[in-house]
Structure formats: C-alpha cells, structure tokens
C-alpha cells in the first residue's frame, strides 16, 4: 500500500503542462505577439470564453498560434480545485 501511494504521488508531481502549436500559412514572419487567456470550467470541459486566433492575427495570412497551460494557469486551476481552468493563447505574426 505504501508503494502504491508513492507511485501515485510521484505520477501526480511529474505531470506536465500541455502545449500545442499551429502554423498558419508560412508561419510567423516577425516578432509581433498578441496574448489572451482562454477561460474554461470543470477541468477544461466547458468553455466559457475562448480566444479567436484568426481575430488575434488581425488579418495576417502567415502566423503561428501557440496555446498552452502555463504554471500560473496550473496554479489557478489547483487553487480552484479544477472549477476554473484557464489557458493562454499567443499569436505571433
């Protein structure tokens, strides 16, 4: 039982934050970045307010979208016990 507890605790501590990148057109051509938070509830199952990457790109044809759960987002999720689960989207043009 003690070993199972240690394995479970270790697996919880070693989890990582998720991230994914989408390249539109030829990808970012410069360093102009726009960042917005995405708002979810119930461990990310129900979106409340999600950013629109196309609108964030402001008409650019080539851009890169990077969505992730940062440390701060994970901390907020942990403090609220998963009721509120934010993430961050950054669009680089």
Tab-separated table of C-alpha atoms in Angstrom:
chain	number	residue	atom	x	y	z
A	1	UNK	CA	0.000	0.000	0.000
A	2	UNK	CA	2.860	2.337	0.841
A	3	UNK	CA	4.488	1.693	-2.547
A	4	UNK	CA	1.194	2.393	-4.385
A	5	UNK	CA	0.886	5.719	-2.538
A	6	UNK	CA	4.430	6.706	-3.512
A	7	UNK	CA	3.852	5.769	-7.166
A	8	UNK	CA	0.584	7.701	-7.276
A	9	UNK	CA	2.096	10.794	-5.627
A	10	UNK	CA	5.078	10.684	-7.981
A	11	UNK	CA	2.856	10.421	-11.042
A	12	UNK	CA	0.881	13.463	-9.927
A	13	UNK	CA	4.028	15.504	-9.313
A	14	UNK	CA	5.611	14.570	-12.636
A	15	UNK	CA	2.728	15.601	-14.872
A	16	UNK	CA	3.476	18.402	-17.305
A	17	UNK	CA	1.547	21.347	-18.652
A	18	UNK	CA	0.161	20.841	-22.129
A	19	UNK	CA	1.009	22.969	-25.139
A	20	UNK	CA	0.446	22.855	-28.868
A	21	UNK	CA	1.478	24.955	-31.828
A	22	UNK	CA	-0.384	25.598	-35.079
A	23	UNK	CA	1.295	27.192	-38.086
A	24	UNK	CA	-0.948	29.119	-40.495
A	25	UNK	CA	0.426	29.848	-43.956
A	26	UNK	CA	4.204	30.111	-43.738
A	27	UNK	CA	4.179	30.810	-40.013
A	28	UNK	CA	5.223	33.932	-38.157
A	29	UNK	CA	7.226	36.392	-40.232
A	30	UNK	CA	8.039	38.772	-37.368
A	31	UNK	CA	8.014	39.107	-33.596
A	32	UNK	CA	4.680	40.876	-33.086
A	33	UNK	CA	2.797	38.890	-30.401
A	34	UNK	CA	-0.753	39.088	-29.072
A	35	UNK	CA	-1.634	37.038	-25.961
A	36	UNK	CA	-5.057	36.242	-24.478
A	37	UNK	CA	-6.336	33.930	-21.761
A	38	UNK	CA	-8.905	31.220	-22.506
A	39	UNK	CA	-11.463	30.509	-19.794
A	40	UNK	CA	-12.819	27.029	-19.061
A	41	UNK	CA	-14.699	25.461	-16.160
A	42	UNK	CA	-14.813	21.913	-14.768
A	43	UNK	CA	-11.238	20.895	-15.636
A	44	UNK	CA	-11.483	22.412	-19.108
A	45	UNK	CA	-14.600	20.537	-20.178
A	46	UNK	CA	-16.856	23.567	-20.670
A	47	UNK	CA	-15.504	26.651	-22.473
A	48	UNK	CA	-16.684	29.994	-21.111
A	49	UNK	CA	-14.537	32.381	-23.147
A	50	UNK	CA	-12.089	31.164	-25.769
A	51	UNK	CA	-9.845	33.455	-27.810
A	52	UNK	CA	-10.201	33.614	-31.602
A	53	UNK	CA	-6.745	33.223	-33.134
A	54	UNK	CA	-7.888	34.499	-36.523
A	55	UNK	CA	-9.142	37.704	-34.923
A	56	UNK	CA	-5.941	37.965	-32.864
A	57	UNK	CA	-3.906	37.730	-36.095
A	58	UNK	CA	-5.757	40.843	-37.327
A	59	UNK	CA	-5.922	39.821	-40.985
A	60	UNK	CA	-2.400	38.405	-41.279
A	61	UNK	CA	-2.064	35.477	-43.680
A	62	UNK	CA	1.051	33.987	-42.051
A	63	UNK	CA	1.123	33.492	-38.284
A	64	UNK	CA	1.825	30.958	-35.559
A	65	UNK	CA	-0.624	30.064	-32.782
A	66	UNK	CA	0.817	28.728	-29.517
A	67	UNK	CA	-1.678	27.518	-26.904
A	68	UNK	CA	-0.517	26.284	-23.536
A	69	UNK	CA	-1.304	25.941	-19.878
A	70	UNK	CA	1.359	27.947	-18.078
A	71	UNK	CA	2.495	27.489	-14.493
A	72	UNK	CA	0.234	30.354	-13.400
A	73	UNK	CA	-2.734	28.752	-15.191
A	74	UNK	CA	-1.989	25.437	-13.480
A	75	UNK	CA	-1.708	27.169	-10.130
A	76	UNK	CA	-5.093	28.869	-10.613
A	77	UNK	CA	-6.601	25.509	-11.590
A	78	UNK	CA	-5.162	23.870	-8.472
A	79	UNK	CA	-6.341	26.675	-6.166
A	80	UNK	CA	-9.894	26.439	-7.536
A	81	UNK	CA	-9.798	22.606	-7.445
A	82	UNK	CA	-10.401	22.489	-11.217
A	83	UNK	CA	-13.581	24.524	-11.175
A	84	UNK	CA	-11.841	27.252	-13.209
A	85	UNK	CA	-9.160	26.090	-15.681
A	86	UNK	CA	-7.554	28.847	-17.784
A	87	UNK	CA	-5.030	28.530	-20.609
A	88	UNK	CA	-3.086	31.045	-22.724
A	89	UNK	CA	-3.051	31.579	-26.489
A	90	UNK	CA	-0.271	33.592	-28.140
A	91	UNK	CA	-0.400	34.575	-31.805
A	92	UNK	CA	2.893	35.612	-33.380
A	93	UNK	CA	2.714	37.483	-36.690
